[in-house]
XYZ file of C-alpha atoms in Angstrom:
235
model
C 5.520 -7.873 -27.821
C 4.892 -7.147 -24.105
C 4.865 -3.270 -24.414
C 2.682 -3.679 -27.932
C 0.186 -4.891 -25.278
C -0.031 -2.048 -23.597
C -0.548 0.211 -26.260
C -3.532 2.299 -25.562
C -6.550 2.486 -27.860
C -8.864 5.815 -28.543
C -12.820 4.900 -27.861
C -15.799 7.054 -28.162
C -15.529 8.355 -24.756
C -13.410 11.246 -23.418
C -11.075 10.641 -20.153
C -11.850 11.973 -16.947
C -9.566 12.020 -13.591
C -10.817 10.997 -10.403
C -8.739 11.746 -7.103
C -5.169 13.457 -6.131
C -3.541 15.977 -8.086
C -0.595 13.999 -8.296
C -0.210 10.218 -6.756
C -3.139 8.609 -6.479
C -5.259 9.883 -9.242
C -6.226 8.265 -12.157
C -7.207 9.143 -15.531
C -10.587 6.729 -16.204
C -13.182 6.912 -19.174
C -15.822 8.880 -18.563
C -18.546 7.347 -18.262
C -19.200 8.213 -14.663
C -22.773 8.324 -14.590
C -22.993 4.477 -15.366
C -20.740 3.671 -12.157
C -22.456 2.795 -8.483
C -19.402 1.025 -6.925
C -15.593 0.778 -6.809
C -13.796 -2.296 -5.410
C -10.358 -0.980 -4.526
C -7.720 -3.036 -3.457
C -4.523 -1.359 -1.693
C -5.603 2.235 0.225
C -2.014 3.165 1.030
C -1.392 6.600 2.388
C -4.174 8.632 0.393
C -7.551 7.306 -0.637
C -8.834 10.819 -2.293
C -9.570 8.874 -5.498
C -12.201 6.439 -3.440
C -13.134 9.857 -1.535
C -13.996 11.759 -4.331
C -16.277 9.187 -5.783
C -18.269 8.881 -2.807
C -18.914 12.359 -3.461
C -20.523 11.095 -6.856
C -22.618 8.304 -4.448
C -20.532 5.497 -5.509
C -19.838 3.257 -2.743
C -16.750 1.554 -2.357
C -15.179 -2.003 -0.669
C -11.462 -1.867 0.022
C -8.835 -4.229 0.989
C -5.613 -3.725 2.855
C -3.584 -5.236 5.936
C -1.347 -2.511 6.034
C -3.665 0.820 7.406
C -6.583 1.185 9.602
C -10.482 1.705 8.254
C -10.516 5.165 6.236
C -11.976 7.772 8.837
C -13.237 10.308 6.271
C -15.211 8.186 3.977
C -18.569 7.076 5.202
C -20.270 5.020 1.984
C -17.383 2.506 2.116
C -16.929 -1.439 3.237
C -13.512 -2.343 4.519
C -11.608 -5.283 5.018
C -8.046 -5.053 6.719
C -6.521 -7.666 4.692
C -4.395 -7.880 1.854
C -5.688 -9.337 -1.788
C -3.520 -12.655 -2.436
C -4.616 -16.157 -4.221
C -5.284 -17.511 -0.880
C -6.775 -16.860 2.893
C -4.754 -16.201 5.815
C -4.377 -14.165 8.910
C -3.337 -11.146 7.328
C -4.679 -11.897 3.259
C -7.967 -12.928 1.472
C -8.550 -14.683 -1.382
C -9.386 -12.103 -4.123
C -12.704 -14.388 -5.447
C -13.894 -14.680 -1.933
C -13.763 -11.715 -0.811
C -15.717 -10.448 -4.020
C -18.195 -12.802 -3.328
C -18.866 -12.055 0.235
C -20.552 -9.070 -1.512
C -23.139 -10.302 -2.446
C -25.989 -8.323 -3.575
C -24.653 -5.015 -1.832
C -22.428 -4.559 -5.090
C -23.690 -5.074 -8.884
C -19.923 -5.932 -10.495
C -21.622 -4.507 -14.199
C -21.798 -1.330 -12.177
C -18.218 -1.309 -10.680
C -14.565 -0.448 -11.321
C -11.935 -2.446 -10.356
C -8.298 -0.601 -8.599
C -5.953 -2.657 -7.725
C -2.473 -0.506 -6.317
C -1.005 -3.838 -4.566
C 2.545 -3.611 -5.056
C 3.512 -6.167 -7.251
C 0.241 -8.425 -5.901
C -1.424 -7.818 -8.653
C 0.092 -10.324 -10.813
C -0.991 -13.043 -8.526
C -4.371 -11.588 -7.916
C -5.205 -11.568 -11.448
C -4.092 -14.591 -12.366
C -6.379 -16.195 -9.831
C -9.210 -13.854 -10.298
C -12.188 -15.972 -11.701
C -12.311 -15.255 -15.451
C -16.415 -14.701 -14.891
C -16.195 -12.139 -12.351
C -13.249 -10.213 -14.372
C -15.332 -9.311 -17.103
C -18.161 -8.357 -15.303
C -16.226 -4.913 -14.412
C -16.878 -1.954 -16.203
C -13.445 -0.494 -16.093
C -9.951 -1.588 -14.543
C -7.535 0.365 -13.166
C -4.370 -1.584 -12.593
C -0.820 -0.254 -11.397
C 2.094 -2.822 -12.563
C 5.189 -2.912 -11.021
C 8.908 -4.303 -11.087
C 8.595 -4.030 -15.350
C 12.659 -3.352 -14.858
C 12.178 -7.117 -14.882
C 10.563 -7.695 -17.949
C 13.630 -9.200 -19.827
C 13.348 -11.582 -17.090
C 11.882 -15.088 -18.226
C 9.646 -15.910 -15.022
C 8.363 -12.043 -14.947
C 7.846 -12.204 -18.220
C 5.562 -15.742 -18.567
C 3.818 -14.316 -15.429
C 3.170 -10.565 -17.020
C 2.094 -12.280 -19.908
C 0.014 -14.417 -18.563
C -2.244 -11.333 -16.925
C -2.131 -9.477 -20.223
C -3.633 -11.995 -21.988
C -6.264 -12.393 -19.528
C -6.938 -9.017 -19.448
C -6.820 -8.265 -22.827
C -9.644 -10.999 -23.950
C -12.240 -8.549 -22.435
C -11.192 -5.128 -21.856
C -8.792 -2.277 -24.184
C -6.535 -0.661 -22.758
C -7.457 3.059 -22.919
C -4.696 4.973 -20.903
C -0.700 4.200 -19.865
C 0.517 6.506 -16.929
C 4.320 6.168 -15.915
C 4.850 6.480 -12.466
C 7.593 8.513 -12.022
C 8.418 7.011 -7.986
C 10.912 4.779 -9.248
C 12.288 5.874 -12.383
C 12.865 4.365 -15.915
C 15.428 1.944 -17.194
C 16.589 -0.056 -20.028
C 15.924 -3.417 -20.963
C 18.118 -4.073 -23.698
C 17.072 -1.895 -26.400
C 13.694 -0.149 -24.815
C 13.043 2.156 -21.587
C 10.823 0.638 -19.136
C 8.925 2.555 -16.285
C 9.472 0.424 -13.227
C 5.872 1.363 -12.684
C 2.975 1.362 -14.764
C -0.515 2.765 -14.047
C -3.172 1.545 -16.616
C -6.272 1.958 -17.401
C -8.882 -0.812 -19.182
C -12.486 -0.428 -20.650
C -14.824 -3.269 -21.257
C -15.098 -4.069 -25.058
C -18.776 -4.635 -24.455
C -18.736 -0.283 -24.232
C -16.018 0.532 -26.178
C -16.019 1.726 -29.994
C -12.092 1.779 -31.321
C -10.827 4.504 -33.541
C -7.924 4.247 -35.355
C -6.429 8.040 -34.165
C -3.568 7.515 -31.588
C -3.914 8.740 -27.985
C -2.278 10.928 -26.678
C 0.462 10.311 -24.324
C 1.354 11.926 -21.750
C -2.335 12.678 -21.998
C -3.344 16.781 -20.596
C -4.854 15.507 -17.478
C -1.322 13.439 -16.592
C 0.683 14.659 -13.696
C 3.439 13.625 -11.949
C 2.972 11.109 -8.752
C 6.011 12.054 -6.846
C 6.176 16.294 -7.279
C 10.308 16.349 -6.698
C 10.992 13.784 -8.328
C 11.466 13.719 -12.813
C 8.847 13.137 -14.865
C 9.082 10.227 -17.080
C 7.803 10.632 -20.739
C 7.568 7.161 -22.990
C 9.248 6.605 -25.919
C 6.660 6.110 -29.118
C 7.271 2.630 -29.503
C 4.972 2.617 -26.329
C 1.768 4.170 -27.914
C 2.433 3.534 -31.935
C-alpha cells in the first residue's frame, strides 16, 4: 500500500530539471515562470539547484546547522539551523521559521525542498497543514525506506503520505542510487527516495503512465550502480 502511494501521476505539464547533473538535481514540473521563491531545507555539499534558480530571479531561504552561509548565491536568506519540530541551539521549528518570513516570501509562489536526512518525517508531520498546501510544488527526499516493513517506520511514513497526499500528486519518483536497493520481503526498496509533488489546485491527471526512469534522470553518485524500479512502483 505504501509504495502504491508513491506512484507517480502524468499532468498537463512537462518536467523540467533544475540544478546538478547528477546529485542534487531534481526533476520538477515546469511551470517555472509561476515560481518567485524556494524554501530549501538541508544545503549539504552542493546548492547548484538553489543557484541555478536564482539565475531565474527566484529567491531562496535555506536552513542548515551543518555548513556555513552559501558564498556564491546572492538573492538568498539563510539560517544555520537545522529544520526539527522544535527550537534549540542548533534546530528551528519548521512553522516558525516559515513564519519569520513574513511578507518577503508569498508561499503560493514557492517550492518547498526538503534533503534533511531522515528529518523530514518529523518536519512534516509537524508542518502546519495551512501552510503545506499553500506550496506550489514539493520536492521531498525520503530516506531509511529499507525500514519500511518496520511497524514504527511504517505508521510514521504513513502518516506523512497521507498528509501529503490530501493536497498535492505525486508527479516524479527518483531512486537515489547512494545507498543502494534492498528487499523487504517480497519488493525492492531504494533506501532513498527523491520525489516530486504538484498542487492539485494546478494539476490535470491523465490516465497514461509516466515514465520511469524518466530521460532527464541521472545517477546521484557517478561510480556507484544505477538503480531502476521494479513496475509495481509506477503501475
Amino acid at each position: 500500500n505504501l509504495i502504491k502511494c508513491f506512484k507517480p501521476t502524468k499532468t498537463q505539464f512537462s518536467l523540467k530539471r533544475i540544478g546538478d547533473k547528477n546529485d542534487g538535481g531534481y526533476l520538477i514540473p515546469d511551470i517555472i515562470n509561476e515560481i518567485k521563491y524556494c524554501v530549501s531545507g538541508g544545503v549539504g555539499h552542493t546548492n547548484e539547484f538553489e543557484s541555478q534558480l536564482e539565475k531565474l530571479n527566484i529567491k531562496c531561504f535555506l536552513a542548515d546547522y551543518s555548513v556555513e552561509a552559501p558564498k556564491d548565491l546572492y538573492n538568498f536568506d539563510f539560517k544555520k539551523k537545522f529544520l526539527a519540530s522544535y527550537d534549540d541551539t542548533e534546530k528551528i521549528n519548521i512553522n516558525s521559521w516559515i513564519e519569520s518570513f513574513g511578507d518577503k516570501c508569498n508561499l503560493e509562489q514557492s517550492i518547498l525542498k526538503l534533503d534533511i536526512e531522515k528529518s523530514e518525517y518529523e518536519v512534516i508531520n509537524t508542518i502546519n497543514e495551512e501552510i503545506l498546501k499553500k506550496f506550489k510544488i514539493l520536492i521531498i527526499e525520503f530516506h531509511g525506506l529499507e525500514m519500511i516493513g518496520e511497524e514504527g517506520f511504517y505508521q510514521s511514513l504513513l502518516s506523512v503520505k497521507n498528509k501529503i497526499l490530501k493536497n498535492f500528486l505525486t508527479v516524479h519518483i527518483h531512486p537515489n542510487n547512494c545507498c543502494g536497493i534492498h528487499n523487504v520481503r517480497k519488493f525492492k526498496v531504494p533506501s532513498v527516495l527523491e520525489v516530486t509533488y504538484l498542487n492539485k489546485s494546478l494539476a490535470n491527471k491523465s490516465d497514461e503512465l509516466c515514465n520511469i526512469p524518466h530521460k532527464l534522470d541521472a545517477k546521484n553518485k557517478i561510480k556507484y550502480k544505477d538503480i531502476f524500479l521494479p513496475d509495481y512502483w509506477i503501475s
